[in-house]
Tab-separated table of C-alpha atoms in Angstrom:
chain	number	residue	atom	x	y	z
A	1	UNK	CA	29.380	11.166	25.172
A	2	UNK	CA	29.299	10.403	29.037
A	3	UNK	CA	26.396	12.857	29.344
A	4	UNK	CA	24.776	11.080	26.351
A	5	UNK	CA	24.850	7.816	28.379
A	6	UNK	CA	23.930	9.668	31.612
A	7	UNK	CA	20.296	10.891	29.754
A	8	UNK	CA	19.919	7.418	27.826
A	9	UNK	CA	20.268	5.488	31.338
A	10	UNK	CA	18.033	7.762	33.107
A	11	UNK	CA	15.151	8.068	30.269
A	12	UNK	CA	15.334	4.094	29.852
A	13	UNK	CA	15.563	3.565	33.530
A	14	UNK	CA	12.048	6.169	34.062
A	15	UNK	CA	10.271	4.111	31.013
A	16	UNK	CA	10.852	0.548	31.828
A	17	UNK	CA	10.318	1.256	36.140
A	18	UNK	CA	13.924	0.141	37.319
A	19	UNK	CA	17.397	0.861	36.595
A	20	UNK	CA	18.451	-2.556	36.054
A	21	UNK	CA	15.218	-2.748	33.808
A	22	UNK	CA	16.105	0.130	32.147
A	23	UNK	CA	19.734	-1.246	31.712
A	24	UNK	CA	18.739	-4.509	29.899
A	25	UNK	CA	16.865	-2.308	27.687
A	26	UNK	CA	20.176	-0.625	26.538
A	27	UNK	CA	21.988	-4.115	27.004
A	28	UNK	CA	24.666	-2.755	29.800
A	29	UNK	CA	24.747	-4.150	33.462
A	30	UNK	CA	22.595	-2.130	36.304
A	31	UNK	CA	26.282	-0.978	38.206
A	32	UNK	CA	26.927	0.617	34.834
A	33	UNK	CA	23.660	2.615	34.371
A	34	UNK	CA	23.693	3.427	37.809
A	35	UNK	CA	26.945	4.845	37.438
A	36	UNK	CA	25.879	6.693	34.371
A	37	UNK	CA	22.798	8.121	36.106
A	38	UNK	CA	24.738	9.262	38.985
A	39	UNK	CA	27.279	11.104	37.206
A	40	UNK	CA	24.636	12.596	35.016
A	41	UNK	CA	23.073	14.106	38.393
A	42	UNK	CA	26.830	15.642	39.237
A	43	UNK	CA	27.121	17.342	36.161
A	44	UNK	CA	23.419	18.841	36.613
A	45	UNK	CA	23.835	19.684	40.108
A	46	UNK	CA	20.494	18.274	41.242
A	47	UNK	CA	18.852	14.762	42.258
A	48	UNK	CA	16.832	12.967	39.698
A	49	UNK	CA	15.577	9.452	41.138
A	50	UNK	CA	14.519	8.851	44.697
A	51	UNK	CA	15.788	5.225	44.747
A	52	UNK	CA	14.504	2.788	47.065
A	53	UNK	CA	14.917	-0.942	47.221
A	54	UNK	CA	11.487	-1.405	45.361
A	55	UNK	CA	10.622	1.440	43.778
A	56	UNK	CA	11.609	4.012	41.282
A	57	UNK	CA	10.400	7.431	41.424
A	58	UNK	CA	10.839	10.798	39.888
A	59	UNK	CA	12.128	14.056	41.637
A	60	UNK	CA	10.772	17.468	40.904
A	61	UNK	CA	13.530	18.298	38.755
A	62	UNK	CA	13.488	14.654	37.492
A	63	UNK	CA	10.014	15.102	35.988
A	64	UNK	CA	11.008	18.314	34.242
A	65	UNK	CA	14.155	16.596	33.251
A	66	UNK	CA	12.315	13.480	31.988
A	67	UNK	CA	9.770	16.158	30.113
A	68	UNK	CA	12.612	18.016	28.226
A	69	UNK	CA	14.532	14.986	27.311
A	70	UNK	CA	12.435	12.236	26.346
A	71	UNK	CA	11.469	13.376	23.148
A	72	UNK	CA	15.347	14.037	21.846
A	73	UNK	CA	15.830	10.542	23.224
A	74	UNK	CA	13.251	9.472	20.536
A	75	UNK	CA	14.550	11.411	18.068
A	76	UNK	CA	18.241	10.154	18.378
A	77	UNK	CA	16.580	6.777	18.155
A	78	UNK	CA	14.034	7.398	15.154
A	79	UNK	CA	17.516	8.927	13.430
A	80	UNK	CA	19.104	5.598	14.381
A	81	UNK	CA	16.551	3.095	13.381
A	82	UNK	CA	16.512	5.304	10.068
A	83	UNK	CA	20.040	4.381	9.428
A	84	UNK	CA	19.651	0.696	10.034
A	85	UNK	CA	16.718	0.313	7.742
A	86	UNK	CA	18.989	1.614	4.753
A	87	UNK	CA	21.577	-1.045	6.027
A	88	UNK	CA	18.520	-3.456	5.707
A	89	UNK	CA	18.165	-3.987	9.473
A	90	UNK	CA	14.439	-2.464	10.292
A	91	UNK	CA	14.778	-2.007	14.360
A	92	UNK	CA	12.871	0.630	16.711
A	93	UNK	CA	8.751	0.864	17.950
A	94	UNK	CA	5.638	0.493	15.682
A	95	UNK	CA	2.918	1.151	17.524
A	96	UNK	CA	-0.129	-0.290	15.461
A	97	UNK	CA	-4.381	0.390	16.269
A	98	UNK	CA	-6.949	-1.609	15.087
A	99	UNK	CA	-10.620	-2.398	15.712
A	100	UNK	CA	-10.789	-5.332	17.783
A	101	UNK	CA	-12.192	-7.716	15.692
A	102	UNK	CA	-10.102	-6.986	12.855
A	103	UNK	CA	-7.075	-6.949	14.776
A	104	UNK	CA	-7.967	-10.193	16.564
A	105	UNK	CA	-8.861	-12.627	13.461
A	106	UNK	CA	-7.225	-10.540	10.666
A	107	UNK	CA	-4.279	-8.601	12.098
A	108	UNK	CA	-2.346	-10.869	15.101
A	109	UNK	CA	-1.390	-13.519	12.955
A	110	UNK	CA	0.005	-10.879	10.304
A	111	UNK	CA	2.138	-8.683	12.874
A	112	UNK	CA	3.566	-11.721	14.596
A	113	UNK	CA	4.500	-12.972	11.308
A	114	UNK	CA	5.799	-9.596	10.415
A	115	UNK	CA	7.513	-9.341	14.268
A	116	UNK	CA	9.736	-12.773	13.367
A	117	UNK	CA	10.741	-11.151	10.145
A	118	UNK	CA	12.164	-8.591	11.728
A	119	UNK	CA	13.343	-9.552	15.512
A	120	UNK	CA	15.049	-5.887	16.048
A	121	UNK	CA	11.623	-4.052	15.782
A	122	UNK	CA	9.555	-3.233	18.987
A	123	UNK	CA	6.021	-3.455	17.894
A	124	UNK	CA	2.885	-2.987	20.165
A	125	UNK	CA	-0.605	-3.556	18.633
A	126	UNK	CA	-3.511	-1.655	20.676
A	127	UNK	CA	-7.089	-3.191	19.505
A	128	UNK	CA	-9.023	0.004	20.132
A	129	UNK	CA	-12.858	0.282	18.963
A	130	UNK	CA	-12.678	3.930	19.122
A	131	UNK	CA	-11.298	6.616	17.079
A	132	UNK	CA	-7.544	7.146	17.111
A	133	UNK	CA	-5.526	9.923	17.749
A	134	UNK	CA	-2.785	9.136	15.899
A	135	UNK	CA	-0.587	12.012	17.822
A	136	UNK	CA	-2.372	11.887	21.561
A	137	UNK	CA	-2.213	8.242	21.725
A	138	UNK	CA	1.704	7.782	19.630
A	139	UNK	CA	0.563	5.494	16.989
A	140	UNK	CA	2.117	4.753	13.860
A	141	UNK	CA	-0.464	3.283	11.998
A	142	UNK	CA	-3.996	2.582	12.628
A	143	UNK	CA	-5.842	0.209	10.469
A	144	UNK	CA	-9.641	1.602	9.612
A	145	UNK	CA	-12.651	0.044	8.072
A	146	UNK	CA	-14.312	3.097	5.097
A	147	UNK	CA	-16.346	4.259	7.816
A	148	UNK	CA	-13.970	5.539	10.505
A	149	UNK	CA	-11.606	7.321	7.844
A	150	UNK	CA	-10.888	10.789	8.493
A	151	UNK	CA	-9.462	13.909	6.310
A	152	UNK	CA	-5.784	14.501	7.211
A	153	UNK	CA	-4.887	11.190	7.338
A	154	UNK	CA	-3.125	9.391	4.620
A	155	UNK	CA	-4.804	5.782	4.009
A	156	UNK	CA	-4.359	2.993	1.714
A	157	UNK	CA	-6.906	0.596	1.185
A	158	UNK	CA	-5.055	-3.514	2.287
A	159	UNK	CA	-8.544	-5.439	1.811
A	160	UNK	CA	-11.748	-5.844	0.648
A	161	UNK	CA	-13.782	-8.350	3.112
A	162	UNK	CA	-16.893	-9.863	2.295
A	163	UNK	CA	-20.204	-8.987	4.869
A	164	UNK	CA	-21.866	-11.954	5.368
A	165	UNK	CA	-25.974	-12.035	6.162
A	166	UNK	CA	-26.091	-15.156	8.519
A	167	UNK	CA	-28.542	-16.839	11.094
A	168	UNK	CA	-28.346	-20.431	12.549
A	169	UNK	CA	-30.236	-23.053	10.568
A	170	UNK	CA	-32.546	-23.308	14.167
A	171	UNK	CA	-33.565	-20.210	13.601
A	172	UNK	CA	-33.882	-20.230	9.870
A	173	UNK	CA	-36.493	-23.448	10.258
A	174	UNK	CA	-38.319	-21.486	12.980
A	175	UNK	CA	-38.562	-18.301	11.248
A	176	UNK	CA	-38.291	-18.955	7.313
A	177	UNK	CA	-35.400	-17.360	5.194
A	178	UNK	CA	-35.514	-13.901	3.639
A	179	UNK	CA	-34.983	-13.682	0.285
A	180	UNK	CA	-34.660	-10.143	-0.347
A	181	UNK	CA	-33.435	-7.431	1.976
A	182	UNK	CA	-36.783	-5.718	2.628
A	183	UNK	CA	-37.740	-8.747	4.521
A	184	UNK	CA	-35.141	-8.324	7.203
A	185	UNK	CA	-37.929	-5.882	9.114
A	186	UNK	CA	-39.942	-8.817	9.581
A	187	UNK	CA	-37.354	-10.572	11.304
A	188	UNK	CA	-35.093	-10.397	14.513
A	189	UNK	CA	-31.730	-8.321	13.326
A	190	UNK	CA	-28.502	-8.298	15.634
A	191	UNK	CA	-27.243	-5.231	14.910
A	192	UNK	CA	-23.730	-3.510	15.592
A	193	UNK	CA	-23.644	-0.099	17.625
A	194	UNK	CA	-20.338	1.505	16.624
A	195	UNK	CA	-18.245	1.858	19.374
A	196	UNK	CA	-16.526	4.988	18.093
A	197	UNK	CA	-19.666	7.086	17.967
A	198	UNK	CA	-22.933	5.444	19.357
A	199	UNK	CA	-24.622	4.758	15.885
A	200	UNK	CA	-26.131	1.738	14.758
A	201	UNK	CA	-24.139	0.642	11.671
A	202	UNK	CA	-26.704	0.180	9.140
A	203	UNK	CA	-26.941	-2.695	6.708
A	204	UNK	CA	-25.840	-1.509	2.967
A	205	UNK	CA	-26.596	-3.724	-0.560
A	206	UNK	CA	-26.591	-2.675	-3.706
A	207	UNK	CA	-29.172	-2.662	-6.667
A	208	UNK	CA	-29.051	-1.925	-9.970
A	209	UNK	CA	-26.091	-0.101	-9.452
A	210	UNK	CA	-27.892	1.971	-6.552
A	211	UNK	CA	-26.589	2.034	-2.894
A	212	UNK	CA	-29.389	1.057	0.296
A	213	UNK	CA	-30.055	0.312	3.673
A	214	UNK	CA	-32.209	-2.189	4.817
A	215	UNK	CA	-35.424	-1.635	6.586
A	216	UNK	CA	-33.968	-3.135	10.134
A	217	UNK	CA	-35.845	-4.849	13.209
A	218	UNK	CA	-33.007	-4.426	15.421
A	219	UNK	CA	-34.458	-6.944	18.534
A	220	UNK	CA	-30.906	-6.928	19.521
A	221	UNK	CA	-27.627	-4.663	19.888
A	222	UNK	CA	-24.262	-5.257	20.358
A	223	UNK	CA	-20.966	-3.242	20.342
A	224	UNK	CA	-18.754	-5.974	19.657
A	225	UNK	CA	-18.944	-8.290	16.386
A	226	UNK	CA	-17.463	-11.596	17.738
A	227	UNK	CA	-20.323	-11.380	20.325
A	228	UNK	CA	-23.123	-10.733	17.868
A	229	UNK	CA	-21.967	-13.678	15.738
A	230	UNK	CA	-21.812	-15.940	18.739
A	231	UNK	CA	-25.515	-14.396	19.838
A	232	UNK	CA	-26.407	-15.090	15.950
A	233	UNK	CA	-25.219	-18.925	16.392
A	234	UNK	CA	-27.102	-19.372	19.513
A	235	UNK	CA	-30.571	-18.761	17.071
A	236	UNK	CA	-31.023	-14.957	18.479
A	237	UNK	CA	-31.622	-13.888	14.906
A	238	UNK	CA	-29.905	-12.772	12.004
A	239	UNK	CA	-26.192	-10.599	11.842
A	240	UNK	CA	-24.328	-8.990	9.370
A	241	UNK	CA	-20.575	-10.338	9.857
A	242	UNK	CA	-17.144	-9.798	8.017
A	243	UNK	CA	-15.959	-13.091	6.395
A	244	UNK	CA	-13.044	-13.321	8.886
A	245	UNK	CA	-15.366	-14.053	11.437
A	246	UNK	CA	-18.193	-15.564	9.788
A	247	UNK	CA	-16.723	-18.113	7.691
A	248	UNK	CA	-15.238	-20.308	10.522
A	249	UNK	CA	-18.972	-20.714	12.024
A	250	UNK	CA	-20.439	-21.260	8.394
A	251	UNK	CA	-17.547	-24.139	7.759
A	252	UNK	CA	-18.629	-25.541	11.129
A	253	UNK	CA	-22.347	-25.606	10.378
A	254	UNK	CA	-23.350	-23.184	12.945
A	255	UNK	CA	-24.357	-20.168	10.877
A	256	UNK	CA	-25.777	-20.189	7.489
A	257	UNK	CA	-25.465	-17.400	4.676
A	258	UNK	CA	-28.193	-15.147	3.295
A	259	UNK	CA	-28.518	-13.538	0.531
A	260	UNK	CA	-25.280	-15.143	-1.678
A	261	UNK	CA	-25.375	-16.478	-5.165
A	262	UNK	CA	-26.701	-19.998	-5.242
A	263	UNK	CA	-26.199	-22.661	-8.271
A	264	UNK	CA	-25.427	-20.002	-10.224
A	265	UNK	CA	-28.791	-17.536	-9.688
A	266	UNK	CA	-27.813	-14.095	-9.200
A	267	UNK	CA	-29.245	-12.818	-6.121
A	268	UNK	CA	-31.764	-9.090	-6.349
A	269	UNK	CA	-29.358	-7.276	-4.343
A	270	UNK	CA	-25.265	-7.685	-3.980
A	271	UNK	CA	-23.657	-7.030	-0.751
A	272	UNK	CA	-21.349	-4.124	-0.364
A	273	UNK	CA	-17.956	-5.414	0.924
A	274	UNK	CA	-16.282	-3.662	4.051
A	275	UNK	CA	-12.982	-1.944	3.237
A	276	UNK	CA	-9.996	-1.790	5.083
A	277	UNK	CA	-7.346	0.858	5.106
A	278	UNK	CA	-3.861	1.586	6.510
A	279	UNK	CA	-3.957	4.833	8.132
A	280	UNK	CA	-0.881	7.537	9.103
A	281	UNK	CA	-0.691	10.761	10.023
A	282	UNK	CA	1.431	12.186	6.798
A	283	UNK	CA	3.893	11.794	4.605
A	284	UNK	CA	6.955	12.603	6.755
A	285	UNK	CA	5.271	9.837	9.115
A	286	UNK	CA	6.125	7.949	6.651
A	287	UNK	CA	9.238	5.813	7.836
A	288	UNK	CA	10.592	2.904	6.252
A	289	UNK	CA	9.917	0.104	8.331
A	290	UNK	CA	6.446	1.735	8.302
A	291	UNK	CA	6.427	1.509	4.963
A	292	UNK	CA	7.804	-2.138	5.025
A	293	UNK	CA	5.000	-2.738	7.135
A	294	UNK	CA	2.269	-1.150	4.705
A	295	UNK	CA	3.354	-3.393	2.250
A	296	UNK	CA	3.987	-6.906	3.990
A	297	UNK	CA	0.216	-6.132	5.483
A	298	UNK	CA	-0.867	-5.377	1.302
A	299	UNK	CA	1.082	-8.509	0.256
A	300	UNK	CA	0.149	-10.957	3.325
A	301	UNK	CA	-3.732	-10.434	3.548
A	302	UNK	CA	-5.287	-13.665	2.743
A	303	UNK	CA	-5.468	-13.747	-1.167
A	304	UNK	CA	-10.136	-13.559	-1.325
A	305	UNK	CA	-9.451	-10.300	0.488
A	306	UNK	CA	-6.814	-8.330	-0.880
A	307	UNK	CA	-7.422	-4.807	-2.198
């Protein structure tokens, strides 16, 4: 058990840069883990830390130490946290990816919410626009529109947002408003460039039952949506923009909608939603408080956009 404490001290002590850091973590007082560290060097026979007034670092046989032991520190805590949640006390990491916009209007608000819920949970949410790797990069779940979905992974779709067409009413009374989607080529597009692979992210309706794209005069290009719909509001042209960001600017007058039903005609062409799914590696990935978060995020979406 003393040799237990030793490795627990000395793995929290690498991870959070300090001992007494380290110690908090583990909720004993820096003498203690100090003391635990130290006699876990005696009983090895070699020198761990090189501890200085400022600084932490890592010996030779420290780093190789640190290597072997890290992961069954994990695994004695996964084991733990497993036990709590069938007590009904969720507690350990969930490390959570999203695409930035998503994660900034959609997601935040959701995982703080879900973060009060459950106080004994350490939960870290990484807004990534590129693709994942679920075991490089330690992540838990990753939350993916259709288009970044990939076999292997198991993924359950948490909403269905609304694309909206938009362009600011300046531009609208300088340029005229399309009516139907093949007239987008005669006007300036803002298009998206996908961050996770280069491509322009082309703009999809649907007709008669039949999938399309949109002849596209892409004037502009942008890797990041929140910037295109600002650009879009400024009178740079027209953008295709999830609900989540898009309906704040309509509300305020700034961008209007294309395309949409209107006093009850039904327009040529409907506009294919974007589709949002919660991503993990596989079914043994599969905790419970990841679960528990699978569902809050199902239950919690706002109600126009759940699956």
């Amino acid at each position: 058990m003393d040799n237990l404490k030793g490795i627990s001290s000395f793995v929290k002590a690498v991870e959070e840069g300090s001992i007494a850091a380290g110690a908090r973590r583990l909720g004993i007082s820096a003498a203690a883990a100090s003391q635990n560290i130290a006699r876990l060097e005696q009983q090895l026979g070699v020198r761990l830390l090189i501890r200085t007034t400022r600084s932490l670092a890592l010996t030779e046989s420290g780093q190789l130490y640190y290597q072997r032991v890290q992961s069954v520190m994990e695994e004695l805590d996964d084991a733990q946290a497993e036990l709590h949640e069938l007590a009904g006390e969720p507690r350990g990491k969930l490390r959570i990816a999203s695409s930035a916009a998503f994660g900034r209007n959609v997601l935040a608000p959701l995982v703080a919410a879900f973060a009060i819920r459950y106080p004994k949970l350490k939960i870290e949410l990484v807004l990534a626009d590129h693709y994942v790797d679920h075991i490089r990069e330690e992540i838990d779940l990753s939350i993916r529109f259709s288009q970044q979905l990939e076999a292997g992974l198991v993924a359950r779709r948490i909403a269905r947002v609304p694309l909206r067409f938009c362009a600011s009413p300046a531009y609208l009374a300088q340029h005229g408003t399309p009516h139907d989607p093949d007239e987008l080529i005669h006007h300036q597009c803002l298009v998206l460039r996908v961050p996770f692979d280069g491509r322009l992210l082309g703009w999809r309706f649907v007709r008669n039952g039949l999938r399309f794209e949109a002849p596209l005069n892409d004037t502009l290009i942008c890797n990041d949506i929140d910037t295109l719909a600002n650009m879009a509001a400024a009178g740079a042209g027209i953008a295709r923009i999830g609900a989540f960001v898009a309906d704040r600017l309509i509300a305020d007058e700034l961008l209007v909608p294309l395309f949409e039903p209107l006093e009850g005609k039904v327009p040529n062409a409907e506009i294919e939603p974007l589709e949002f799914y919660a991503c993990y590696r596989d079914r043994q990935a599969a905790t419970g408080k990841l679960r528990l978060l699978i569902d809050f995020l199902v239950t919690h979406i706002p109600a126009p956009w759940q699956a």
